XYZ file of C-alpha atoms in Angstrom:
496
model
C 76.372 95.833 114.523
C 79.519 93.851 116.377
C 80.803 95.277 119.380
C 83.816 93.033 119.339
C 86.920 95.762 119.878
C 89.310 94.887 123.282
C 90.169 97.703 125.123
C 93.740 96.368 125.592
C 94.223 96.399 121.537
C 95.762 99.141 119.612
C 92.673 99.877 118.263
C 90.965 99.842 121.389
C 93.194 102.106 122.856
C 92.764 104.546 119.943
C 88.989 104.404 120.347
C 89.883 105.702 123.715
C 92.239 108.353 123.234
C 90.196 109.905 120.366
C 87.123 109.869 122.280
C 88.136 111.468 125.138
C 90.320 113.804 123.163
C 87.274 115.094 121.865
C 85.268 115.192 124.618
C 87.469 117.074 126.595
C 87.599 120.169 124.659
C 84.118 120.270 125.551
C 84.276 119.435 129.197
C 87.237 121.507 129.136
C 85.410 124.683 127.966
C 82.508 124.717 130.429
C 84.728 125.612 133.019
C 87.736 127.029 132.002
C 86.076 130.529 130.815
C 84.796 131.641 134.018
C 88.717 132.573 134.881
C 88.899 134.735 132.239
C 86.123 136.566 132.392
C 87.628 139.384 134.249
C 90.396 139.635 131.320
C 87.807 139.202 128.695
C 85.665 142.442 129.991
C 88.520 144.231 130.264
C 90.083 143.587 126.769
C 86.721 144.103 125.307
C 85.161 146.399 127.110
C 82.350 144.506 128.196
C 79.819 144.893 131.024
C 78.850 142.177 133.540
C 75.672 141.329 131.176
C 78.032 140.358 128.133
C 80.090 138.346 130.461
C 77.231 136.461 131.559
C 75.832 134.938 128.208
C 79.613 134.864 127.342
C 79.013 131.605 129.636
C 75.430 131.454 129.078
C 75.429 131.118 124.962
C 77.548 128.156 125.648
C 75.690 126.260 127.917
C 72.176 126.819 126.192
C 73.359 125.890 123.240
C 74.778 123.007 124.388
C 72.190 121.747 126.841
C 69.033 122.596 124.262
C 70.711 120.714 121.275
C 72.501 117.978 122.804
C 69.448 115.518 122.255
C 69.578 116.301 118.407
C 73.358 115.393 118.663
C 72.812 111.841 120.188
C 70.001 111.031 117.769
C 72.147 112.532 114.321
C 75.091 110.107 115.626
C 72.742 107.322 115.860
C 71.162 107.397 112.565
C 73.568 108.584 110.344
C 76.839 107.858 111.769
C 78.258 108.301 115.707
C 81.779 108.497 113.918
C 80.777 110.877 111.440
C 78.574 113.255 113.419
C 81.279 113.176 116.338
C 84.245 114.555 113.344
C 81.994 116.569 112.282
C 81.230 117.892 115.702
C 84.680 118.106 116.591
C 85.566 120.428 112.800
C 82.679 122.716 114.104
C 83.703 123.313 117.541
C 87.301 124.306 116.450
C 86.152 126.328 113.895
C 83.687 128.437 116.339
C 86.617 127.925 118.644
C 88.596 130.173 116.532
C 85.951 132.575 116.103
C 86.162 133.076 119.688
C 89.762 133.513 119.706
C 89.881 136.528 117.227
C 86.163 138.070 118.220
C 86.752 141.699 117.992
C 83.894 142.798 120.703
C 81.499 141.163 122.820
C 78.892 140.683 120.666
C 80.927 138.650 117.894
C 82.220 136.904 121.456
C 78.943 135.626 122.030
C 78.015 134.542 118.944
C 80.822 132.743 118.416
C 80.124 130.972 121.854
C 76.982 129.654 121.036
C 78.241 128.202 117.289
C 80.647 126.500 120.456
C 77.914 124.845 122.448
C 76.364 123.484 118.962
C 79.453 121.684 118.166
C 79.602 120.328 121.533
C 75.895 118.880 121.349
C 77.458 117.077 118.215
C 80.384 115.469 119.830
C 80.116 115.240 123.301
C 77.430 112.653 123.002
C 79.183 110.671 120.259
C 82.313 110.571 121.992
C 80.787 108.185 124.566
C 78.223 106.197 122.535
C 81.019 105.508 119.775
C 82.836 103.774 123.362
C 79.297 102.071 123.562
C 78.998 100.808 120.396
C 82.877 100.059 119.764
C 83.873 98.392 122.862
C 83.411 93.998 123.643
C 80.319 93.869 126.188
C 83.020 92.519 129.263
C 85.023 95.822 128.801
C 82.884 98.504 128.375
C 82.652 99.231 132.314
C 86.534 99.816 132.669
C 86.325 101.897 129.391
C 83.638 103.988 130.099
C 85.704 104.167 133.541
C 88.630 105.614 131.661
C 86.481 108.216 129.429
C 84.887 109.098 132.738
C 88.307 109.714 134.302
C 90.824 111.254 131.712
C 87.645 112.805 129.918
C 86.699 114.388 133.775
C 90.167 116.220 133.815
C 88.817 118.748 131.094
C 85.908 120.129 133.685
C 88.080 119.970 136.850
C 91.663 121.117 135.242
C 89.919 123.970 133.527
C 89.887 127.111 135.937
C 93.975 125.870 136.909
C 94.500 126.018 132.721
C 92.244 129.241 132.627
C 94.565 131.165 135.075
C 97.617 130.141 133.642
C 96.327 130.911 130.165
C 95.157 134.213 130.940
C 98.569 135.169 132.734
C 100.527 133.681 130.641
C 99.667 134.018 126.310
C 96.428 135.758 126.892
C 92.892 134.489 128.020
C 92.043 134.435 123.353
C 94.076 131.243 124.344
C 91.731 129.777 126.136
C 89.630 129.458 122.828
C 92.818 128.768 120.196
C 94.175 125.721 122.589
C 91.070 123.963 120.527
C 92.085 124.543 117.348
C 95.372 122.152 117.512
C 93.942 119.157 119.653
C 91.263 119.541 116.772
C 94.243 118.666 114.564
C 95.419 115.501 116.131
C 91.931 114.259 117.053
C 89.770 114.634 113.850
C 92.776 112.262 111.664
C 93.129 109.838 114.554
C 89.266 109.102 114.205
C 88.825 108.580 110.686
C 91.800 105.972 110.883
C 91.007 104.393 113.875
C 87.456 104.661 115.493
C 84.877 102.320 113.129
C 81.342 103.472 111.592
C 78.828 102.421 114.049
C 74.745 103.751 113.528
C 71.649 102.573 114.426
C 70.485 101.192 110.563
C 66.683 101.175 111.689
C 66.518 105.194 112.300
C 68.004 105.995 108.834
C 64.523 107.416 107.800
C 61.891 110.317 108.573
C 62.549 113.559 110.141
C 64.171 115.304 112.640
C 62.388 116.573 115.402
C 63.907 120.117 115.367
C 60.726 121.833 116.627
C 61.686 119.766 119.638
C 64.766 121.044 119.699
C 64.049 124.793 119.430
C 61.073 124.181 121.878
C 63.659 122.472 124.679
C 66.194 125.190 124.124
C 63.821 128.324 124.305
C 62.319 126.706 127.713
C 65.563 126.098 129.072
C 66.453 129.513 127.856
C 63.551 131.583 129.019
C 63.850 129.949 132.754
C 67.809 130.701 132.985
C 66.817 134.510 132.168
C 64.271 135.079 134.394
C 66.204 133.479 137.098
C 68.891 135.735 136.364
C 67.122 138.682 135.484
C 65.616 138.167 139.032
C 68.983 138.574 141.000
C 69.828 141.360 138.886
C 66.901 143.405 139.758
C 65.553 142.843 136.274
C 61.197 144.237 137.006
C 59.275 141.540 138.224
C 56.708 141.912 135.448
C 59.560 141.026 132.903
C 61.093 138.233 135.210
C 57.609 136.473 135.425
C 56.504 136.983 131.727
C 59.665 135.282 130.976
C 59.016 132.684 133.635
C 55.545 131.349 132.063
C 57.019 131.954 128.861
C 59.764 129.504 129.351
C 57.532 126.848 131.438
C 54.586 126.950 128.870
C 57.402 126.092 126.451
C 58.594 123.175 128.332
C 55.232 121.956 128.494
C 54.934 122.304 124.673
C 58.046 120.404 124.306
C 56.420 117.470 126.306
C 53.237 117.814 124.239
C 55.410 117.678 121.256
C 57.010 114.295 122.009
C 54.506 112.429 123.309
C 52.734 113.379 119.819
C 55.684 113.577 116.653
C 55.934 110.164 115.004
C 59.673 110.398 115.440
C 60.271 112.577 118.349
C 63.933 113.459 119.547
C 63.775 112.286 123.364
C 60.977 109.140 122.625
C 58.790 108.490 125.463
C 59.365 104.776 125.443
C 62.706 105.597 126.639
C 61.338 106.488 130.212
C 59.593 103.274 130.577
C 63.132 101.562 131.704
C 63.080 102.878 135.498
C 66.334 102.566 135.993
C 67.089 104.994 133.315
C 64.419 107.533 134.893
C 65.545 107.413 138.034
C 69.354 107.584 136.849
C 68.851 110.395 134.851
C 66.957 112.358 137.942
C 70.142 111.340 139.949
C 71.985 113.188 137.499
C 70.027 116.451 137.702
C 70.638 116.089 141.658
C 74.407 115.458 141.145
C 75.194 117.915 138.333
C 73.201 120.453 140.173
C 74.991 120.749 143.069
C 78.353 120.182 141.413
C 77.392 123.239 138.587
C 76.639 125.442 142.025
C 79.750 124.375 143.823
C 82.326 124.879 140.883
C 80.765 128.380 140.350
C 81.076 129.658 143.739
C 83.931 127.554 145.042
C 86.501 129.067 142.764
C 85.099 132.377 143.300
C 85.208 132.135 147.565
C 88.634 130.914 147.023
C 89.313 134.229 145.255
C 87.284 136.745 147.060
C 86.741 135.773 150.404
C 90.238 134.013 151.038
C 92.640 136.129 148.738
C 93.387 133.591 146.337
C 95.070 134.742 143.051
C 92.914 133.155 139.502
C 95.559 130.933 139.101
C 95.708 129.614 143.020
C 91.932 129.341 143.583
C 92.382 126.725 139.858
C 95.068 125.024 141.497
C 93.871 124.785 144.323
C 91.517 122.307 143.248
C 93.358 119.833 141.042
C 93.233 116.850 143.589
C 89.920 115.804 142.360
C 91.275 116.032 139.019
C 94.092 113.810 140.971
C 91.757 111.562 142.240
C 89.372 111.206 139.157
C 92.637 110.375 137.030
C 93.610 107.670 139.367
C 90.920 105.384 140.340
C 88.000 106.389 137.974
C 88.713 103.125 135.684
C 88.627 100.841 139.082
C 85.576 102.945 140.377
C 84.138 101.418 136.767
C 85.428 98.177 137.224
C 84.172 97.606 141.023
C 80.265 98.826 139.883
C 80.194 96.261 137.433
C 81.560 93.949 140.439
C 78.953 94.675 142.760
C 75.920 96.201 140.783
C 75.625 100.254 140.505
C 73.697 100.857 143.419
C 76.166 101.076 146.775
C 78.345 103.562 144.311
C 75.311 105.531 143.287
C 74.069 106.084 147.202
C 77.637 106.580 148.803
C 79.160 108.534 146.236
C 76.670 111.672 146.213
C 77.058 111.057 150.250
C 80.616 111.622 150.320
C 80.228 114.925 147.623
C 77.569 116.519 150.359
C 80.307 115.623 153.324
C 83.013 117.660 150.988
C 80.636 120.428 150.480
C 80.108 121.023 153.993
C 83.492 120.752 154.739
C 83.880 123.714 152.438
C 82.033 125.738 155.136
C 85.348 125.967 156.653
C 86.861 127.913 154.263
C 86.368 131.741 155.050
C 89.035 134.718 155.268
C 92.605 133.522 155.413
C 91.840 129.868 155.050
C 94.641 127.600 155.562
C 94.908 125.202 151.987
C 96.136 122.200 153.915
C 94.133 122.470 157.056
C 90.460 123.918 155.534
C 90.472 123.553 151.895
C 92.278 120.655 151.173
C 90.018 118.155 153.011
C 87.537 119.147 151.369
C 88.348 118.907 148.452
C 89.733 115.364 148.632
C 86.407 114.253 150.336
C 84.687 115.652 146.939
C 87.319 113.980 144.753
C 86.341 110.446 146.416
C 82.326 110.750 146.728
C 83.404 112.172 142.378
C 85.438 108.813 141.777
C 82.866 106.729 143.412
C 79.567 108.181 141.529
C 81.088 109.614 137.743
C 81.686 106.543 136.386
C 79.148 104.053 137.607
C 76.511 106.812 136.992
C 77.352 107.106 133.390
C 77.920 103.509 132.870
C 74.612 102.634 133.887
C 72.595 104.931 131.842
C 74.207 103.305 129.096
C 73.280 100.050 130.376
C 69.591 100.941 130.939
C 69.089 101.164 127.158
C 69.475 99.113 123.955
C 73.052 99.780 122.281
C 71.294 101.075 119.172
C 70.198 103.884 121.034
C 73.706 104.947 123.212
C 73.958 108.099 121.162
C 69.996 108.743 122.314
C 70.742 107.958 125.894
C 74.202 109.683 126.217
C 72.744 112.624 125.087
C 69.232 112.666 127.277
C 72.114 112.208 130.232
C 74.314 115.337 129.158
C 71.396 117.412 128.498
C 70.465 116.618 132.132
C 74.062 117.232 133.463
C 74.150 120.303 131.941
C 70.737 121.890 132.478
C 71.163 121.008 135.940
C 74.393 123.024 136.079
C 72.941 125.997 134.037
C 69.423 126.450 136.008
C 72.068 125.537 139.260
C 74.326 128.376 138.206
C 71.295 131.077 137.605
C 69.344 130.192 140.318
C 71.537 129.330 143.481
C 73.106 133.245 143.360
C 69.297 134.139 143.606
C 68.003 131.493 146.314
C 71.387 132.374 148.401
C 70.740 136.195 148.624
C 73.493 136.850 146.685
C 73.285 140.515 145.505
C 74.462 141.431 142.004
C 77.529 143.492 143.867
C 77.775 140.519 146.259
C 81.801 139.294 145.136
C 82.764 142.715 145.461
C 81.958 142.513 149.453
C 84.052 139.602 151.253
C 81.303 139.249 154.255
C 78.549 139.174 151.750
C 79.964 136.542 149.802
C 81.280 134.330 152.277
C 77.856 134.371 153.981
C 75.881 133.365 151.080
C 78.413 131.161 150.131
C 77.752 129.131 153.264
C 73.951 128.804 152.527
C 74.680 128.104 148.856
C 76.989 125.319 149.974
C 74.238 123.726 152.618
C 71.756 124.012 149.506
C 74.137 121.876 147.150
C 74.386 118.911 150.138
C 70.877 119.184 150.331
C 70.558 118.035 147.017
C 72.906 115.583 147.131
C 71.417 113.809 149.578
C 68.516 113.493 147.850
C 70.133 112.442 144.941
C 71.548 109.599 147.303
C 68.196 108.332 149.199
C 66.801 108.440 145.282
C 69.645 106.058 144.209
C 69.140 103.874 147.140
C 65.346 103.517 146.752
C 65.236 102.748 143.173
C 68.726 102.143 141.454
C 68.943 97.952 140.765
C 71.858 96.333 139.001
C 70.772 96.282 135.396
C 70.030 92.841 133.350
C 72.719 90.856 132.616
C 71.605 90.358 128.709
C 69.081 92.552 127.621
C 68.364 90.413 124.118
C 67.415 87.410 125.795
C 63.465 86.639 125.207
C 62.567 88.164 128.838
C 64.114 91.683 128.450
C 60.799 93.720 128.089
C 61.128 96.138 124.812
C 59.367 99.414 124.043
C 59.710 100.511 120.810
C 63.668 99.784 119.874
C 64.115 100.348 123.767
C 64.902 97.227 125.929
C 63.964 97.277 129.229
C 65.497 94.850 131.383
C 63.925 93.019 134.637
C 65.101 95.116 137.784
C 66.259 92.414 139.601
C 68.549 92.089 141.974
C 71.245 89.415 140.605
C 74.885 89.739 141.435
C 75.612 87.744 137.719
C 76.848 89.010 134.991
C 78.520 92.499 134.175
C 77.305 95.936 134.016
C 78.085 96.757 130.269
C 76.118 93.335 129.149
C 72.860 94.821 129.911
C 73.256 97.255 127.059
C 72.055 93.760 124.211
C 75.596 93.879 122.386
């Protein structure tokens, strides 16, 4: 397969534009929901439960399937499994928009998260697989950037959606960027496939095993804050562990397993991928609570607490593609220790904000100290995942990283409420809130930190061409040498 496409062509520029067209209704979605919950229960009469696997459905779906997505793109089309992906998220999209209860709600939210496991990891390896090896770095450093403004725009669009038209809006908005994406890639965006995988089976007893563990665990650590009896939470506990485990079992042993083994033996992509669970964590936690302390503790209105934070969408817009082009400069590891350093300094910065917090003197600091440590990790982060793998398996790796982004942010979401002594009635009291709040906040730097020293101590530029005779190979999986060189570019470790 050539990977010969300019990003400065027309072409190349549509590549772009469809990609993270798609991709953003996705990105978009995970956040932009949690405004209108409020609205939602109302409307529909539904109790705090129903509004919690409103978001929940989403995300499991999502996270549990989003392997399967990389590998269908890879073996029988990235183009045509990210259309096809795109078709079925507007379709649940608009299932959403005219569900008449809770339960229909729901439903329809997890048909969501299965069409996002489809495209979301197709929308980057089709950038991958598309792009010319010196210009996949500033590429992916555009996706990361314009495709970024769909999680960190999304509770600003929520408010205004759910004052303005109505929060079934927040759903329908998918339904015409469907439209204009779905025709733009069939024109535009070439067949690319991994021709070596176009045979055996699908590993979907991985699949369902991965998404009941991930499941199971996200219950009980919810059921556990919600004074759900400890007999149940625990059952549900093992359950969801001893299905993990099976999951593992399951790989190691399938013939053709979803998330291959082999895959691990490139370092760099381990370590880069536990990076990701530290990052995504504590960004899941912060983007939860933040908009709600904004809200509840300093007497923000839906729409202001949204706004409030646009300048990391500000900052992500503007300097994501250079934040790409300066990692392949100097190697991914100074971007991959400072930038989770500079997120922990804006989450304790947020410490500041309590009751009648002033935006330009507490919250806005913050904030822009999160937007920079953002700009400086997203895209290198991504970029060398990709580049820690063979090309013909982008759509594998992409979607081993999002399933880690988002389980991170899922188990963050259920478990940080619990591990902050955050009550179930905790939002309704101010004090409560803003106490827990702080410890929640110290918890997500914690982890951030982490996530930095493990960057620093194991995070090498990758190879500079991964098909020349030395590259070690697993399987289809090439492995470069973990060398230090400052030669070469990022994106030519990836064997195009």
């Amino acid at each position: 397969m050539s990977s010969e496409v300019r990003l400065a062509s027309p072409q190349g520029k549509w590549v772009l534009f469809t990609t993270v067209l798609g991709s953003s209704m996705a990105l978009l979605d995970s956040t932009v929901v949690n405004v209108a919950l409020p609205r939602i229960g109302e409307d529909l009469d539904a109790d705090l439960g129903a509004l919690q696997w409103t978001v929940n459905a989403y995300m499991l779906t999502l996270a549990g399937l989003i392997l399967l997505g990389g590998a269908l793109g890879d073996r029988f089309g990235r183009r045509r499994v990210f259309v096809v992906g795109v078709v079925w998220f507007a379709v649940a999209s608009l299932l959403c928009g005219i569900a008449p209860n809770a339960g229909a709600l729901i439903a329809a939210r997890a048909l969501q998260g299965v069409g996002g496991a489809l495209l979301t990891p197709g929308s980057l390896a089709l950038i991958q697989a598309t792009f010319h090896p010196d210009d996949r770095g500033r590429a992916v450093g555009l996706w990361s950037g314009f495709g970024g403004i769909g999680a960190a725009v999304g509770p600003f669009l929520g408010g205004w959606l759910v004052d303005g038209p109505g929060w079934r809006w927040v759903f329908l908005l998918n339904v015409p960027l469907a439209l204009l994406c779905v025709p733009v890639a069939l024109r535009h965006v070439p067949e690319s496939g991994d021709g070596k995988a176009a045979h055996g089976r699908f590993d979907v007893l991985g699949a369902v095993l991965g998404a009941a563990g991930l499941g199971l665990v996200t219950y009980a650590l919810i059921g556990a804050g919600e004074g759900v009896p400890g007999a149940v939470v625990v059952a549900t506990a093992v359950a969801g562990v001893a299905a993990g485990a099976a999951f593992v079992r399951v790989e190691r042993r399938r013939a053709e397993p979803m998330m291959p083994p082999a895959i691990f033996a490139s370092r760099q992509f381990t370590a880069v991928n536990v990076v990701t669970l530290c990052v995504y964590g504590a960004f899941g936690g912060f983007f939860f609570l933040g908009v709600v302390q904004l809200q509840v503790v300093s007497g923000y209105s839906a729409l202001g607490a949204g706004t409030a934070l646009l300048p990391t969408t500000v900052l992500m817009l503007l300097f994501s593609a250079r934040s790409g082009e300066l990692s392949d400069r100097i190697g991914p590891r100074v971007p991959l220790t400072v930038g989770p350093l500079l997120c922990a300094a804006g989450l304790l910065l947020m410490l500041r904000v309590g009751e009648d917090a002033s935006y330009v003197a507490d919250v806005l600091p913050a904030v822009l100290v999160l937007g920079v440590g953002m700009v400086t990790l997203v895209a290198p982060l991504t970029a060398t995942v990709l580049a820690s793998v063979d090309v013909g398996r982008a759509g594998l790796a992409s979607g081993i990283n999002n399933a880690a982004a988002r389980a991170a942010g899922l188990v963050a979401v259920a478990a940080l409420p619990l591990l902050a002594g955050m009550g179930p009635d905790a939002y309704r009291s101010p004090d409560a809130f803003d106490a827990a709040f702080g410890r929640a906040m110290l918890m997500c730097a914690g982890v951030l930190v982490v996530g930095a020293a493990l960057a620093f101590a194991t995070v090498r530029r990758p190879a500079p061409d991964c098909a020349r005779p030395e590259c070690h190979t697993h399987g289809s999986v090439a492995v470069p040498p973990l060398e230090g060189r400052r030669g070469g570019r990022l994106g030519e470790g990836v064997g195009g």
